[in-house]
PDB file of C-alpha atoms in Angstrom:
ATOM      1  CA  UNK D 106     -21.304 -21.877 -10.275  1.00 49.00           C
ATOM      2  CA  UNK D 107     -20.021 -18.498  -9.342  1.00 45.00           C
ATOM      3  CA  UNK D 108     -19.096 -20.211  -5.319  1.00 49.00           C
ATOM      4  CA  UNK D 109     -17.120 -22.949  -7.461  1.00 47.00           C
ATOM      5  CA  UNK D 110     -15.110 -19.858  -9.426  1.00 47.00           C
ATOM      6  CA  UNK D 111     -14.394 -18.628  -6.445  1.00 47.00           C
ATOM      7  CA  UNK D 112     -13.226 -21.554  -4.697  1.00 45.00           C
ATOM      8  CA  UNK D 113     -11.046 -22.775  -7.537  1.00 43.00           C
ATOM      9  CA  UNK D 114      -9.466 -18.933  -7.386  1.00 43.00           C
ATOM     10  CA  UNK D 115      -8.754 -19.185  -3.768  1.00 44.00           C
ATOM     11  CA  UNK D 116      -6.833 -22.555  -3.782  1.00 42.00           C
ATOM     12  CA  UNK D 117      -5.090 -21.264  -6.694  1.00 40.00           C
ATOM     13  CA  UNK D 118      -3.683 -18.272  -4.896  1.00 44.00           C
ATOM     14  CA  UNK D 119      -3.392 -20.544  -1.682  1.00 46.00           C
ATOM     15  CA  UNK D 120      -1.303 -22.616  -3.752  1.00 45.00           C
ATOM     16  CA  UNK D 121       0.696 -19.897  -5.105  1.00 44.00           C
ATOM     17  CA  UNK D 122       1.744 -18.298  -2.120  1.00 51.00           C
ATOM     18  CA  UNK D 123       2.288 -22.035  -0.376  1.00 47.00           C
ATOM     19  CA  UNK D 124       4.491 -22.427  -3.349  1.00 46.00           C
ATOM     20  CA  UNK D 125       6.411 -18.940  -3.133  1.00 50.00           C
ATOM     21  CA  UNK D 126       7.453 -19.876   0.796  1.00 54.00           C
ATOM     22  CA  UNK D 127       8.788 -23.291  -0.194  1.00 68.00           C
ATOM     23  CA  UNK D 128      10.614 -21.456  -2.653  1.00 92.00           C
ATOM     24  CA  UNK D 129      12.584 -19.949   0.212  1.00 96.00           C
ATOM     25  CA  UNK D 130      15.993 -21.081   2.387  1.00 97.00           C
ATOM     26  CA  UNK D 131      15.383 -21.220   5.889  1.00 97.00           C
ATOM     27  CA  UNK D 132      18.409 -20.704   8.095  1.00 96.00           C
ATOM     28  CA  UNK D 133      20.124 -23.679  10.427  1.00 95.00           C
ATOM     29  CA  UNK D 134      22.812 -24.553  12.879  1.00 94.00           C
ATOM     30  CA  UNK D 135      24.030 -27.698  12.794  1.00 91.00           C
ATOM     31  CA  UNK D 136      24.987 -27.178  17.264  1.00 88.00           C
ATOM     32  CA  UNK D 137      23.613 -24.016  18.089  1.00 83.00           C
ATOM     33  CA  UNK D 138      24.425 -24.599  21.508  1.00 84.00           C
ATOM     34  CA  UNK D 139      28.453 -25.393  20.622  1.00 83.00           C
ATOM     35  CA  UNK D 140      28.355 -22.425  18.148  1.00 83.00           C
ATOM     36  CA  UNK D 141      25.313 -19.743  17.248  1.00 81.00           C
ATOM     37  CA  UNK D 142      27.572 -18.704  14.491  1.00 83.00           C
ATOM     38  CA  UNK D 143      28.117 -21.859  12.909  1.00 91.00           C
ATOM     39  CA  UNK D 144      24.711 -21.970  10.116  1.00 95.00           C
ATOM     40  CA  UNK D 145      23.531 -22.252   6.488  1.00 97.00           C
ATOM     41  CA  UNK D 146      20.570 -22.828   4.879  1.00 97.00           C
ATOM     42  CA  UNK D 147      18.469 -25.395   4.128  1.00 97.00           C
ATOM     43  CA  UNK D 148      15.536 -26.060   1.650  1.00 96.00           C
ATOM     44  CA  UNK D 149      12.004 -26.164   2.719  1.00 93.00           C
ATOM     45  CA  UNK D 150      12.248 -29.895   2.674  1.00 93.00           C
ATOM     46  CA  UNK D 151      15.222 -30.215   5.172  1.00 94.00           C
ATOM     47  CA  UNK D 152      17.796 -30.448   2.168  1.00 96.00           C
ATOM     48  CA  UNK D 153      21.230 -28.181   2.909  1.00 96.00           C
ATOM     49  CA  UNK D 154      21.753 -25.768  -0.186  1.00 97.00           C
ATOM     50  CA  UNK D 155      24.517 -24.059   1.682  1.00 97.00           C
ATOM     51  CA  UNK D 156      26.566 -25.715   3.929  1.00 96.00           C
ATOM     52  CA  UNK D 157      26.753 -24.621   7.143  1.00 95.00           C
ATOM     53  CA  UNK D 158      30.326 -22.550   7.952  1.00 94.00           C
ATOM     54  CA  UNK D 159      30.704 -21.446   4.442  1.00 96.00           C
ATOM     55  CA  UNK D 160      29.777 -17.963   5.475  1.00 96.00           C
ATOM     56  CA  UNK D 161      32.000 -17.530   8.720  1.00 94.00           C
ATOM     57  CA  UNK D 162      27.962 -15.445   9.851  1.00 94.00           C
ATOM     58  CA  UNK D 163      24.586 -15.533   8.429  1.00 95.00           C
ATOM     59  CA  UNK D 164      21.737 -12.413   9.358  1.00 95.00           C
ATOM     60  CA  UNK D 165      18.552 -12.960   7.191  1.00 96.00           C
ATOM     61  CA  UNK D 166      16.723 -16.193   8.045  1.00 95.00           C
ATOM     62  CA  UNK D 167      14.733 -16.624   5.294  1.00 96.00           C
ATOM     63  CA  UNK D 168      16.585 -16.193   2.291  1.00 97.00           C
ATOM     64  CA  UNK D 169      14.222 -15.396  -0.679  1.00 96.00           C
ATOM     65  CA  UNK D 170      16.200 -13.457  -3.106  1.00 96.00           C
ATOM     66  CA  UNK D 171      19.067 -11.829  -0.455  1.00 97.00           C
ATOM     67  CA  UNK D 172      20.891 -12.927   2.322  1.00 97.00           C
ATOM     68  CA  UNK D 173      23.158 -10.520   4.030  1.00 97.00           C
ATOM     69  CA  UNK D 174      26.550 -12.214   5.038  1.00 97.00           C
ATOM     70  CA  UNK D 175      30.060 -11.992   5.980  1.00 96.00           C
ATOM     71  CA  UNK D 176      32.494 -13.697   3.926  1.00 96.00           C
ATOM     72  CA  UNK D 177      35.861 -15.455   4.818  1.00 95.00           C
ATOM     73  CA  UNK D 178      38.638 -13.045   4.555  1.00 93.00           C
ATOM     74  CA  UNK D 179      36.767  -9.958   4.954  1.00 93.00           C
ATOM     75  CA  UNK D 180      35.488  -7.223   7.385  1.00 90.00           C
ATOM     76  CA  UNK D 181      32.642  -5.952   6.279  1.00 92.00           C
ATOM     77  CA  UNK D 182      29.035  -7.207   5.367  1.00 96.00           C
ATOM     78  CA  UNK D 183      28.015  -8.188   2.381  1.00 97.00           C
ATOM     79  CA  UNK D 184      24.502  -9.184   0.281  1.00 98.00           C
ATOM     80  CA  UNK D 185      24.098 -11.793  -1.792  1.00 98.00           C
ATOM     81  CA  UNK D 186      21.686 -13.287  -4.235  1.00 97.00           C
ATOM     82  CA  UNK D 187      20.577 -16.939  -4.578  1.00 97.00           C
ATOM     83  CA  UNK D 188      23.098 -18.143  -7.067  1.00 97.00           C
ATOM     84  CA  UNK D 189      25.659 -16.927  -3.938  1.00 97.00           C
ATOM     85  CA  UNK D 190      27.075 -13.998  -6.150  1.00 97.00           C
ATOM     86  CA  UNK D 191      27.741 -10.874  -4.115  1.00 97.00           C
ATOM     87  CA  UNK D 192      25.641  -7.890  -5.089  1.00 97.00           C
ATOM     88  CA  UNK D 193      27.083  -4.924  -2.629  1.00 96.00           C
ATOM     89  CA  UNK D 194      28.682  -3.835   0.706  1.00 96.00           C
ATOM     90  CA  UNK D 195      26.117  -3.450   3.061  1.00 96.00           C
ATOM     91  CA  UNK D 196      26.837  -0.765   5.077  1.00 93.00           C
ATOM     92  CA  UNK D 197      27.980  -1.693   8.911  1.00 89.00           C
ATOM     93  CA  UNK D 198      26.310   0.313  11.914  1.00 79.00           C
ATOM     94  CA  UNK D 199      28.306  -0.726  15.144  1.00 75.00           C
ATOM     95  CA  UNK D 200      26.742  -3.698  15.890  1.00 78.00           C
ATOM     96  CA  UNK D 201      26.139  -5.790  12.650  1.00 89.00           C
ATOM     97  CA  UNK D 202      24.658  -5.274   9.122  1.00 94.00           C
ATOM     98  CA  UNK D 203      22.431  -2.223   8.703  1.00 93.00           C
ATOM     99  CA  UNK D 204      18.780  -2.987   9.584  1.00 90.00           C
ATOM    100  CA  UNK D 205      16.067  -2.468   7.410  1.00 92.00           C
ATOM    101  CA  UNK D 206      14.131   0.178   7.450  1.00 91.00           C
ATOM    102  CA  UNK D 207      11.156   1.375   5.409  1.00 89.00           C
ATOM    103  CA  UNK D 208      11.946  -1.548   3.191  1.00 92.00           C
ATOM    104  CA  UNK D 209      15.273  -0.516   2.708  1.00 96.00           C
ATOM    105  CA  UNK D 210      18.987  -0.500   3.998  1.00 96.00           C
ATOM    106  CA  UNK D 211      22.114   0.413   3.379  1.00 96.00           C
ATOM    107  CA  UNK D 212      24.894   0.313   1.330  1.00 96.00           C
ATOM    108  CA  UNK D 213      28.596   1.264   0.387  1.00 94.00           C
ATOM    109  CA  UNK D 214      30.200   1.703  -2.790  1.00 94.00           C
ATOM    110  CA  UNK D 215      33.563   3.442  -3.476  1.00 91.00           C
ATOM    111  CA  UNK D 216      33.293   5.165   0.205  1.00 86.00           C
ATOM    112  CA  UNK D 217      29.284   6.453  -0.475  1.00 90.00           C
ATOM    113  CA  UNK D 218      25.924   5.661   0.562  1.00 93.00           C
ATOM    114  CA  UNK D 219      23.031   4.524  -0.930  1.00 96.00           C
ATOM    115  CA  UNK D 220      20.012   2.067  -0.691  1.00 98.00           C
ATOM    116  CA  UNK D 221      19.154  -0.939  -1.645  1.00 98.00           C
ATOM    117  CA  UNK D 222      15.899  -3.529  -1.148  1.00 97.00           C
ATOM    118  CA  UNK D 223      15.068  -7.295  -0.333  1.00 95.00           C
ATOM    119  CA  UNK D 224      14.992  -7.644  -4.343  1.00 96.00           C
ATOM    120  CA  UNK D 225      18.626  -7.107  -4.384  1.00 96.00           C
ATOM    121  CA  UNK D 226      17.915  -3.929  -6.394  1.00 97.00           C
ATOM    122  CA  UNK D 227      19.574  -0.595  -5.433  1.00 97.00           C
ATOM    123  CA  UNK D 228      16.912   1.672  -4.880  1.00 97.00           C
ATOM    124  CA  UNK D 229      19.120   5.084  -4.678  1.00 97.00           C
ATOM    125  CA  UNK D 230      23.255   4.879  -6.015  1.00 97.00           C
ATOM    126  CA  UNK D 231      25.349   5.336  -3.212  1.00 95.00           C
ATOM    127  CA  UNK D 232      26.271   9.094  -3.761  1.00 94.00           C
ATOM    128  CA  UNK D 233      26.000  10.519  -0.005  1.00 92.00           C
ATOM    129  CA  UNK D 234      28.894  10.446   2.180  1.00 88.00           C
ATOM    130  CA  UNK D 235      26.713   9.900   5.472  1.00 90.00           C
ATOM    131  CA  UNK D 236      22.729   9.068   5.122  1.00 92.00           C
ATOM    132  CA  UNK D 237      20.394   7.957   8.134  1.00 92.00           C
ATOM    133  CA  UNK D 238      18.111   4.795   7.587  1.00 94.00           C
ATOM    134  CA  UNK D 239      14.611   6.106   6.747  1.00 95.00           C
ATOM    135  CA  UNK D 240      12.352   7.275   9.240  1.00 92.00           C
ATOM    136  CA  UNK D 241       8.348   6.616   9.157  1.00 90.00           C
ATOM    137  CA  UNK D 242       8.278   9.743   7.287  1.00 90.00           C
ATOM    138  CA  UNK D 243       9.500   8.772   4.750  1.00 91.00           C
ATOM    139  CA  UNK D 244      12.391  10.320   4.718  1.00 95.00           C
ATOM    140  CA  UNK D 245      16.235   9.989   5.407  1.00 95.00           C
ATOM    141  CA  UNK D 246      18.745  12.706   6.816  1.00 94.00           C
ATOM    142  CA  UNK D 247      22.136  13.339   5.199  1.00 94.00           C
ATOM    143  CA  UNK D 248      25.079  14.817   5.257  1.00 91.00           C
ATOM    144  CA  UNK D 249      27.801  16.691   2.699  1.00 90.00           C
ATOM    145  CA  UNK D 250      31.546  17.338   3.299  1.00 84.00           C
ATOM    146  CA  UNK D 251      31.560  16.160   7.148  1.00 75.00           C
ATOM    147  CA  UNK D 252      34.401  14.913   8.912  1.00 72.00           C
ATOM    148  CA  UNK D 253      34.451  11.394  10.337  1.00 66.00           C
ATOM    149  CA  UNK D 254      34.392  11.475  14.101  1.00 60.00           C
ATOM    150  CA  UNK D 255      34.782   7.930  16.293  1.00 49.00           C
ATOM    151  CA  UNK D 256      33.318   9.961  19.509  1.00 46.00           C
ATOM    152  CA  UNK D 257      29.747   9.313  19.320  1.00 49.00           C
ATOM    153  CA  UNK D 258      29.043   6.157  17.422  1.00 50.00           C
ATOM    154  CA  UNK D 259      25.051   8.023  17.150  1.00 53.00           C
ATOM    155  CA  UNK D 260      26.723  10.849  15.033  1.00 56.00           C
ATOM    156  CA  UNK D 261      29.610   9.173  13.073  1.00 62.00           C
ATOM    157  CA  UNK D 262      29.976  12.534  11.396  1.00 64.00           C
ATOM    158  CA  UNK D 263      30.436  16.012  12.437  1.00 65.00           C
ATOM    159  CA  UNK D 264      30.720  19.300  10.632  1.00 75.00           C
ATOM    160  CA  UNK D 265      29.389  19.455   6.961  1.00 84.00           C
ATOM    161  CA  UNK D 266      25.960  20.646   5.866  1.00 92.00           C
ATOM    162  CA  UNK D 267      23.107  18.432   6.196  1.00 94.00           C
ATOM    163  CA  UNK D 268      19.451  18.059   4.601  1.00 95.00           C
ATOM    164  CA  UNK D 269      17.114  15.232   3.484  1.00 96.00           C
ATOM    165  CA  UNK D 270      16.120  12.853   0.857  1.00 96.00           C
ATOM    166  CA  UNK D 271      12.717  11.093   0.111  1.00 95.00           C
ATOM    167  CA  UNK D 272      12.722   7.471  -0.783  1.00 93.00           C
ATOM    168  CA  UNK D 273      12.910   8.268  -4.821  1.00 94.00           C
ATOM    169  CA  UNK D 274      16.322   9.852  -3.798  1.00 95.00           C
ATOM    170  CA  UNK D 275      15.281  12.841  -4.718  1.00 96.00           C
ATOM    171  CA  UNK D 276      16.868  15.931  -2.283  1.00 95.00           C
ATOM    172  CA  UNK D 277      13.527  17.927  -0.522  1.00 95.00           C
ATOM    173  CA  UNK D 278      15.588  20.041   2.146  1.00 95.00           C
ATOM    174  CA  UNK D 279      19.206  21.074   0.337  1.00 95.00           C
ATOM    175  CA  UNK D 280      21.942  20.270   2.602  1.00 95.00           C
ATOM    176  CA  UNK D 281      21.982  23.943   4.394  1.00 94.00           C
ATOM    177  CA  UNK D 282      21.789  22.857   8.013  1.00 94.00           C
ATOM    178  CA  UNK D 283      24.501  23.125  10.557  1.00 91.00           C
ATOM    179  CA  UNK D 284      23.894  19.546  12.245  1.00 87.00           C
ATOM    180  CA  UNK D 285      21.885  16.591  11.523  1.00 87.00           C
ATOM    181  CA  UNK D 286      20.115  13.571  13.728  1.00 86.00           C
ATOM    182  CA  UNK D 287      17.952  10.765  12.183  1.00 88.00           C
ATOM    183  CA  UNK D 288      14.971  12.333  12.445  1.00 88.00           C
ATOM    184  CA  UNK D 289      15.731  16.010  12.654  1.00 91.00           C
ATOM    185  CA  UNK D 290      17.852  18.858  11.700  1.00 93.00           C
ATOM    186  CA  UNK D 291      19.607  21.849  13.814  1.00 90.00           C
ATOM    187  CA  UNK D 292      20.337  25.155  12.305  1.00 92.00           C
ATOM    188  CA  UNK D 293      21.535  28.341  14.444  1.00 91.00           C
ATOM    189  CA  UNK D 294      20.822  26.206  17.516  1.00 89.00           C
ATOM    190  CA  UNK D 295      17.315  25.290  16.628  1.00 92.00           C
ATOM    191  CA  UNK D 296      16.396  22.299  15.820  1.00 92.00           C
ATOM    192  CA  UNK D 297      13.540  21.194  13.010  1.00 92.00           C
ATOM    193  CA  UNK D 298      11.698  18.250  12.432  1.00 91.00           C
ATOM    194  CA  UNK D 299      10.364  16.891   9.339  1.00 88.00           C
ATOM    195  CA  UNK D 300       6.895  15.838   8.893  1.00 89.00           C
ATOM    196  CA  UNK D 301       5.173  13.628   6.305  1.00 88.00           C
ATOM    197  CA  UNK D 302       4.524  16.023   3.973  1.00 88.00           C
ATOM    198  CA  UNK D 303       8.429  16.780   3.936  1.00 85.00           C
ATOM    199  CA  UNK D 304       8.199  20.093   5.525  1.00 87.00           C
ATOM    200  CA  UNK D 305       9.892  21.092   8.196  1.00 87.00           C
ATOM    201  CA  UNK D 306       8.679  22.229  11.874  1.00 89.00           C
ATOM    202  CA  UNK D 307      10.460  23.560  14.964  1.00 86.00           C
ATOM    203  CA  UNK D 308      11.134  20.668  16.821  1.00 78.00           C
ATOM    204  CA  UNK D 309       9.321  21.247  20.811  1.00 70.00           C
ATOM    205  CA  UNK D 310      12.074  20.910  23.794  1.00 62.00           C
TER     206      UNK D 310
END
């Protein structure tokens, strides 16, 4: 009786999750060959739900609750949900959308920075003018009153005073330091790495 329980529980949840992945949109191109850019998504039956070209590019493959797009007209990156309605501005590193990081990216609102998740829920209001993606840490490096510099796409901003957040948003080193790196900061030419407990320690040349 109690293997029977147990089976019936196990198809259940096998079901479940079977059910969750059909739930999904799986990206397409209709000639990748002719054009890589050219996609949109399909059902997990084969059936289009968004044509492709109607996003001019497409970077999350399987589209649960967010797909990160561009959108005709525009520049910049941008997340949507499934009923196609645009959520934010997800912030653009050099090379495409941000990536995600520590289950998190990204994003820009009235010339800040924040966070956001694959829920489509912002996970920390954009209130930084430069912020790092998260490092294993657990933590993210930013930066207050800096000044925009194109000369080193690796440190978009120079000047300021820089310190670090944890993933609740919440400020552990105040922004104090001279310079600032992902995964590090420098202060009188020394620079300090931060562990997982959020302390810092000198960094080793």
């Amino acid at each position: 009786m109690k293997t029977n329980i147990i089976t019936i529980i196990l198809l259940v949840f096998i079901s479940i999750n079977i059910f969750a992945q059909d739930n999904k949109l799986y990206i397409y191109w209709p000639d990748f060959d002719k054009d890589e850019t050219i996609c949109g998504y399909v059902d997990s039956n084969g059936e289009i739900v968004i044509p492709a070209g109607k996003y001019p590019n497409i970077f999350t493959a399987e589209f649960d609750k967010v797909a990160i797009v561009k959108i005709k007209g525009k520049k910049e990156f941008y997340a949507i949900d499934r009923n196609e309605k645009v959520l934010f501005q997800v912030f653009n590193f050099g090379m495409g959308p941000d990536i995600i990081s520590n289950g998190l990216f990204r994003i820009i609102e009235n010339g800040k920075i924040g966070f956001a998740n694959m829920n489509g829920e912002i996970v920390i209001k954009p209130r930084f003018q430069f912020v790092y993606p998260f490092q294993e840490n657990g933590f993210a490096i930013f930066c207050e009153n800096g000044t925009w510099s194109m000369l080193d796409k690796y440190i978009p901003v120079i000047k300021g005073k820089w310190g670090a957040i944890n993933r609740q948003g919440v400020i552990v080193i105040p922004a104090t330091y001279d310079s600032g790196a992902e995964d590090y900061l420098i202060k009188d030419g020394k620079s300090y790495k931060l562990n997982k407990q959020g302390k810092l320690e000198l960094k080793q040349n």
